[in-house]
Amino acid sequence: MSDTFFLNGKETPFVHGQMILDAAKNGGIEIPTLCYLKGATPTGACRICLVEVKGARSLIAACSTPVTQGMEVFTDSELVHRARKLNVELLLSSGKHNCITCEANGNCRLQDLAYFYKITNLQFEESDRGYATEDENPFIVRNFSKCILCGRCVQACNEVVVNRAISHGYRGAESKIVTGGDQPYNNSECVFCGQCVQVCPVGALTEKKAKGLGRPWETQKIRTTCPYCGVGCQQLLHVKDGKIVKVTAVEDAQPNQGRLCVKGRFAYDFIYSEERLKTPLIREANGEFREASWDEALDLVATKFKEIIKKDGPDAIAGVSCARSINEDSYQMQKLFRAVIGTNNIDHCART
Ligand code: FES
């Protein structure tokens, strides 16, 4: 017999040790969250996932409370919604959340919650911690006035990519997400993988290069495989008018499970480089290169290979496949060298 609890009055199965948030999701009820980050230790920081539990003295956070046998959970009561709305108002009051010019407009969970709860006027005085925006590095803008201190960036940095470059700093009204010594990202342990940007639920952390290039609803999301190494990370290209605005990782997809490295996320400028080779080049006897068709170039290579094999044998040829090749291409390359050319002189440039 499986364990069950009561979700809005309906008997629902759960797995021992499961949090209310996950058990409710399995039961078809989506509880809103801000600080919850899948795969990381729940922090219970934002109090948006509050639910009512019969017999409990106060509302409790669904993300960090395990379900118990027979527990009666209410996710949709008036008390729950009043508390969630109040917490959204408090978050909106701390900092400057100017949606009109915010890069996260249309991709902001706080904005979604404010819309859901129809919050038009704030009952609390707005306060700002007064920390200046940091954009001294080429990749990430840190706007502390939009930071809601949910800690998802800290969880992602410490537990998902395990770089341990940021943590919670200072206290009370001075609270801030800091690097070691509260240095700018540039002077810290940050490796600019951008995982903090990917998980930020508001506009506190944004991609610098994407600034002003397109709103989320204006871009087409195209899934592709990262071109940088053989791991095959899955990424989404956010494209507007045929140009990449930014790159994000595909959540819940193998092998990267929502992660990217600095190259996969930020180093796509080469696509638009004027110096990029787009046709094969053949070096003439005078040492000059001339453009050629793929047929001509491949015929020339095949002819030269045959000449070398005839004169000195297949081991006079060696191949190094490109580190940017996907596994399947590297496999085909070694097959070509071993089975067709007849040599084991094949290697892979493993630097990524
Ligand atoms: Fe549960 Fe933030 S999502 S407290």
Coordinates of C-alpha atoms and ligand atoms in Angstrom, one line a residue:
M1 CA 0.0 0.0 0.0
S2 CA 1.5 3.4 -1.0
D3 CA 1.7 6.4 1.3
T4 CA -1.1 8.9 0.8
F5 CA -1.9 12.5 1.9
F6 CA -4.8 14.8 1.2
L7 CA -4.3 17.4 -1.4
N8 CA -7.1 20.0 -1.3
G9 CA -9.3 17.2 0.0
K10 CA -8.3 14.6 -2.5
E11 CA -6.4 11.5 -1.4
T12 CA -3.1 11.6 -3.3
P13 CA -0.1 9.2 -3.3
F14 CA 3.4 10.4 -2.4
V15 CA 6.9 8.9 -2.1
H16 CA 8.4 8.8 1.4
G17 CA 10.7 11.9 1.9
Q18 CA 9.0 13.9 -0.9
M19 CA 8.4 17.6 -0.3
I20 CA 4.9 18.9 -0.5
L21 CA 5.8 20.9 -3.6
D22 CA 6.8 17.8 -5.6
A23 CA 4.0 15.6 -4.2
A24 CA 1.5 18.3 -5.2
K25 CA 3.0 18.5 -8.6
N26 CA 2.6 14.8 -9.1
G27 CA -1.0 15.2 -7.9
G28 CA -1.6 17.8 -10.7
I29 CA -1.3 21.0 -8.5
E30 CA 1.4 23.5 -9.4
I31 CA 2.4 25.6 -6.4
P32 CA 4.1 28.9 -7.3
T33 CA 7.8 29.3 -6.3
L34 CA 10.6 31.8 -6.5
C35 CA 13.5 30.5 -4.6
Y36 CA 13.0 26.8 -5.2
L37 CA 15.7 25.3 -7.5
K38 CA 15.4 21.8 -8.7
G39 CA 18.3 19.6 -7.7
A40 CA 19.5 22.0 -5.0
T41 CA 18.9 22.0 -1.2
P42 CA 15.6 23.9 -0.6
T43 CA 16.2 27.2 1.3
G44 CA 12.6 28.3 2.0
A45 CA 13.7 31.9 1.5
C46 CA 10.9 33.5 -0.5
R47 CA 7.8 32.1 1.2
I48 CA 5.8 32.2 -2.0
C49 CA 5.1 28.4 -1.9
L50 CA 3.2 28.7 1.4
V51 CA 0.4 26.2 1.9
E52 CA -2.0 25.5 4.7
V53 CA -1.6 22.2 6.6
K54 CA -4.3 21.1 9.0
G55 CA -3.1 21.2 12.5
A56 CA -0.1 23.4 11.8
R57 CA 0.3 26.6 13.8
S58 CA 1.2 28.7 10.7
L59 CA 1.4 28.4 6.9
I60 CA 4.4 26.4 5.8
A61 CA 6.7 26.4 2.9
A62 CA 5.8 23.5 0.5
C63 CA 9.3 23.4 -1.1
S64 CA 11.1 22.5 2.2
T65 CA 8.5 20.5 4.1
P66 CA 8.2 16.7 3.6
V67 CA 4.8 15.2 3.3
T68 CA 3.7 12.8 6.0
Q69 CA 1.1 10.0 5.9
G70 CA -2.4 11.4 6.1
M71 CA -1.3 15.1 6.0
E72 CA -4.0 17.4 4.9
V73 CA -2.7 20.2 2.6
F74 CA -4.6 23.1 1.2
T75 CA -2.9 25.0 -1.6
D76 CA -5.7 27.2 -2.8
S77 CA -7.3 28.6 0.4
E78 CA -8.0 32.3 1.0
L79 CA -5.4 32.4 3.7
V80 CA -2.8 30.9 1.4
H81 CA -3.5 33.5 -1.3
R82 CA -3.5 36.4 1.1
A83 CA -0.1 35.4 2.5
R84 CA 1.4 34.8 -1.0
K85 CA 0.1 38.1 -2.2
L86 CA 1.5 39.9 0.8
N87 CA 4.9 38.3 0.2
V88 CA 4.9 39.4 -3.4
E89 CA 4.0 43.0 -2.3
L90 CA 6.9 42.9 0.1
L91 CA 9.3 41.7 -2.6
L92 CA 8.1 44.4 -5.0
S93 CA 8.6 47.0 -2.3
S94 CA 12.2 46.1 -1.8
G95 CA 14.3 47.4 -4.6
K96 CA 13.4 49.0 -7.9
H97 CA 11.4 46.7 -10.2
N98 CA 10.9 48.9 -13.2
C99 CA 9.4 46.4 -15.6
I100 CA 9.2 48.7 -18.6
T101 CA 12.9 48.8 -19.3
C102 CA 13.8 45.6 -17.5
E103 CA 15.5 42.9 -19.7
A104 CA 13.5 40.3 -17.9
N105 CA 10.2 41.8 -18.8
G106 CA 8.1 38.9 -20.0
N107 CA 10.4 36.4 -18.4
C108 CA 10.1 37.3 -14.7
R109 CA 8.4 35.2 -12.1
L110 CA 7.9 38.1 -9.8
Q111 CA 6.1 40.0 -12.6
D112 CA 3.9 36.9 -13.3
L113 CA 3.0 36.7 -9.6
A114 CA 2.2 40.4 -9.4
Y115 CA 0.0 40.1 -12.4
F116 CA -1.7 37.0 -11.0
Y117 CA -2.5 38.8 -7.7
K118 CA -3.5 42.0 -9.6
I119 CA -1.1 44.1 -7.6
T120 CA -1.4 47.6 -8.9
N121 CA -0.5 49.7 -5.9
L122 CA 2.0 48.9 -3.2
Q123 CA 0.9 49.3 0.4
F124 CA 4.5 49.5 1.6
E125 CA 7.0 52.2 1.0
E126 CA 9.6 51.2 -1.6
S127 CA 13.1 50.8 -0.3
D128 CA 16.3 50.1 -2.1
R129 CA 19.6 48.9 -0.6
G130 CA 21.4 51.4 -2.9
Y131 CA 24.0 49.1 -4.3
A132 CA 25.3 50.2 -7.7
T133 CA 24.7 48.0 -10.8
E134 CA 27.8 46.1 -11.8
D135 CA 28.5 45.6 -15.4
E136 CA 32.3 45.7 -15.5
N137 CA 32.6 42.3 -17.1
P138 CA 31.8 41.4 -20.7
F139 CA 29.0 38.9 -19.9
I140 CA 26.8 39.5 -16.9
V141 CA 25.0 42.6 -15.5
R142 CA 24.3 42.4 -11.8
N143 CA 21.4 44.8 -10.9
F144 CA 21.2 44.7 -7.1
S145 CA 18.0 46.8 -7.0
K146 CA 16.1 44.1 -8.8
C147 CA 17.6 41.3 -6.6
I148 CA 15.0 39.7 -4.4
L149 CA 17.6 37.7 -2.4
C150 CA 15.9 34.4 -3.3
G151 CA 19.4 32.8 -3.4
R152 CA 18.8 30.7 -6.5
C153 CA 22.0 32.1 -8.0
V154 CA 23.9 31.0 -4.9
Q155 CA 22.4 27.6 -5.0
A156 CA 23.2 27.2 -8.7
C157 CA 26.8 28.4 -8.2
N158 CA 27.5 26.3 -5.1
E159 CA 25.4 23.1 -5.7
V160 CA 24.6 22.9 -9.5
V161 CA 27.9 23.9 -11.1
V162 CA 29.9 23.8 -7.8
N163 CA 32.0 26.9 -8.5
R164 CA 31.4 28.3 -5.1
A165 CA 32.0 31.9 -6.3
I166 CA 29.0 33.6 -4.6
S167 CA 27.2 33.5 -1.3
H168 CA 24.9 35.6 0.9
G169 CA 26.7 38.6 2.4
Y170 CA 26.0 41.4 5.0
R171 CA 22.9 41.3 7.1
G172 CA 19.3 42.6 7.4
A173 CA 18.6 45.6 5.2
E174 CA 22.2 45.5 3.9
S175 CA 21.8 41.9 2.6
K176 CA 23.5 41.3 -0.8
I177 CA 24.7 38.4 -2.9
V178 CA 28.4 38.7 -2.8
T179 CA 31.6 37.1 -4.2
G180 CA 34.6 36.5 -2.0
G181 CA 35.5 39.9 -0.5
D182 CA 32.4 41.4 -2.3
Q183 CA 34.5 42.0 -5.4
P184 CA 33.0 42.5 -8.9
Y185 CA 32.7 39.2 -10.8
N186 CA 35.8 40.2 -12.8
N187 CA 38.0 40.0 -9.7
S188 CA 36.4 36.9 -8.2
E189 CA 36.3 33.1 -8.5
C190 CA 33.5 33.5 -11.1
V191 CA 34.2 31.5 -14.3
F192 CA 31.3 33.2 -16.1
C193 CA 29.4 30.0 -16.8
G194 CA 26.3 32.2 -16.5
Q195 CA 24.4 29.6 -14.5
C196 CA 23.4 32.4 -12.0
V197 CA 21.8 34.3 -14.9
Q198 CA 19.9 31.2 -16.1
V199 CA 18.3 30.6 -12.7
C200 CA 17.6 34.2 -11.7
P201 CA 13.8 34.5 -11.6
V202 CA 13.8 38.3 -12.0
G203 CA 15.9 40.9 -13.8
A204 CA 18.8 41.0 -11.3
L205 CA 21.2 39.0 -13.4
T206 CA 21.0 39.4 -17.2
E207 CA 23.2 38.7 -20.2
K208 CA 25.1 41.9 -21.1
K209 CA 25.3 41.2 -24.8
A210 CA 21.5 40.6 -25.0
K211 CA 20.7 44.1 -23.7
G212 CA 18.2 45.9 -25.9
L213 CA 18.3 43.2 -28.6
G214 CA 14.9 41.7 -28.2
R215 CA 12.1 40.9 -25.8
P216 CA 11.4 37.3 -24.8
W217 CA 8.2 37.2 -26.9
E218 CA 10.0 38.6 -29.9
T219 CA 12.6 35.8 -30.1
Q220 CA 12.3 32.4 -31.6
K221 CA 13.8 29.6 -29.4
I222 CA 15.8 27.2 -31.5
R223 CA 17.1 24.0 -29.8
T224 CA 20.5 22.9 -30.9
T225 CA 23.7 21.2 -29.8
C226 CA 26.5 23.4 -28.5
P227 CA 29.3 23.6 -31.2
Y228 CA 32.2 23.8 -28.8
C229 CA 33.1 20.3 -27.8
G230 CA 32.0 16.6 -28.0
V231 CA 29.9 16.7 -24.8
G232 CA 26.9 17.7 -26.8
C233 CA 25.2 20.1 -24.4
Q234 CA 21.7 21.1 -25.4
Q235 CA 21.1 24.8 -25.8
L236 CA 18.4 27.2 -26.9
L237 CA 19.3 29.9 -29.3
H238 CA 17.1 33.0 -28.8
V239 CA 16.9 34.4 -32.3
K240 CA 15.5 37.6 -33.5
D241 CA 15.6 38.7 -37.2
G242 CA 18.0 35.8 -37.9
K243 CA 20.5 36.9 -35.3
I244 CA 21.3 35.3 -31.9
V245 CA 20.2 37.5 -29.0
K246 CA 21.3 35.1 -26.3
V247 CA 21.9 31.4 -25.5
T248 CA 20.4 29.5 -22.7
A249 CA 20.7 25.8 -21.7
V250 CA 17.8 23.4 -22.2
E251 CA 16.4 22.4 -18.8
D252 CA 15.9 18.7 -18.1
A253 CA 17.8 17.6 -21.2
Q254 CA 20.9 15.3 -21.2
P255 CA 23.8 15.6 -21.0
N256 CA 24.0 19.1 -19.4
Q257 CA 20.7 19.3 -17.5
G258 CA 20.3 23.0 -17.8
R259 CA 24.0 23.9 -17.5
L260 CA 26.4 25.5 -20.0
C261 CA 30.0 26.7 -19.8
V262 CA 31.2 30.2 -20.6
K263 CA 31.9 29.3 -24.2
G264 CA 28.5 27.5 -24.8
R265 CA 26.6 30.4 -23.3
F266 CA 28.5 33.5 -24.3
A267 CA 31.0 32.8 -27.1
Y268 CA 28.8 32.8 -30.2
D269 CA 30.2 36.0 -31.8
F270 CA 32.4 34.0 -34.2
I271 CA 29.3 33.1 -36.1
Y272 CA 29.1 36.7 -37.4
S273 CA 32.9 37.2 -37.9
E274 CA 33.9 38.6 -41.2
E275 CA 37.0 36.5 -41.1
R276 CA 35.0 33.2 -40.9
L277 CA 35.9 30.7 -43.7
K278 CA 32.8 29.8 -45.6
T279 CA 34.3 28.0 -48.6
P280 CA 37.2 25.6 -48.9
L281 CA 40.6 27.2 -49.9
I282 CA 43.2 25.4 -52.0
R283 CA 46.8 26.6 -51.7
E284 CA 48.3 26.9 -55.2
A285 CA 51.9 26.2 -56.1
N286 CA 52.8 29.9 -55.7
G287 CA 51.6 29.6 -52.0
E288 CA 48.5 31.7 -52.5
F289 CA 45.1 30.4 -51.5
R290 CA 42.1 30.4 -53.9
E291 CA 38.5 29.6 -53.2
A292 CA 37.2 26.2 -54.4
S293 CA 34.1 24.2 -54.3
W294 CA 33.6 21.3 -51.8
D295 CA 33.7 18.8 -54.7
E296 CA 37.0 20.1 -56.0
A297 CA 38.6 20.3 -52.5
L298 CA 37.5 16.8 -51.6
D299 CA 38.7 15.4 -54.9
L300 CA 42.1 17.0 -54.4
V301 CA 42.4 15.6 -50.8
A302 CA 41.4 12.1 -52.0
T303 CA 43.9 12.2 -54.9
K304 CA 46.8 13.4 -52.6
F305 CA 45.9 10.7 -50.0
K306 CA 46.0 8.0 -52.7
E307 CA 49.4 9.3 -53.9
I308 CA 50.9 9.2 -50.4
I309 CA 49.5 5.7 -49.6
K310 CA 50.9 4.4 -52.9
K311 CA 54.3 5.9 -52.3
D312 CA 54.8 5.5 -48.5
G313 CA 51.9 3.4 -47.2
P314 CA 48.8 4.4 -45.1
D315 CA 50.9 5.0 -42.0
A316 CA 52.3 8.1 -43.7
I317 CA 49.0 9.7 -43.1
A318 CA 47.6 10.9 -39.8
G319 CA 44.4 12.6 -38.8
V320 CA 43.4 14.9 -35.9
S321 CA 39.7 15.5 -35.6
C322 CA 38.3 18.8 -34.4
A323 CA 37.5 19.3 -30.7
R324 CA 34.3 21.0 -31.8
S325 CA 33.1 17.8 -33.6
I326 CA 30.2 16.0 -32.1
N327 CA 30.8 12.4 -31.0
E328 CA 29.2 11.0 -34.2
D329 CA 31.5 13.0 -36.5
S330 CA 34.6 11.9 -34.5
Y331 CA 33.5 8.3 -34.8
Q332 CA 33.1 8.6 -38.5
M333 CA 36.5 10.3 -38.7
Q334 CA 38.3 7.3 -37.0
K335 CA 36.3 4.9 -39.2
L336 CA 37.5 6.7 -42.3
F337 CA 41.1 6.5 -41.1
R338 CA 41.1 2.9 -39.8
A339 CA 38.7 1.2 -42.3
V340 CA 39.2 3.3 -45.5
I341 CA 42.8 4.7 -45.3
G342 CA 44.1 1.8 -43.2
T343 CA 46.0 3.5 -40.4
N344 CA 45.5 3.9 -36.7
N345 CA 47.1 7.3 -36.8
I346 CA 44.0 9.1 -35.7
D347 CA 43.6 11.4 -32.7
H348 CA 41.3 14.0 -31.3
C349 CA 42.2 17.4 -30.1
A350 CA 40.7 17.1 -26.6
R351 CA 41.2 20.6 -25.5
T352 CA 37.8 22.3 -25.1
Ligands
FES1 FE1 9.4 27.7 -1.2 FE2 10.6 30.0 -1.9 S1 9.8 28.4 -3.2 S2 10.1 29.3 0.1

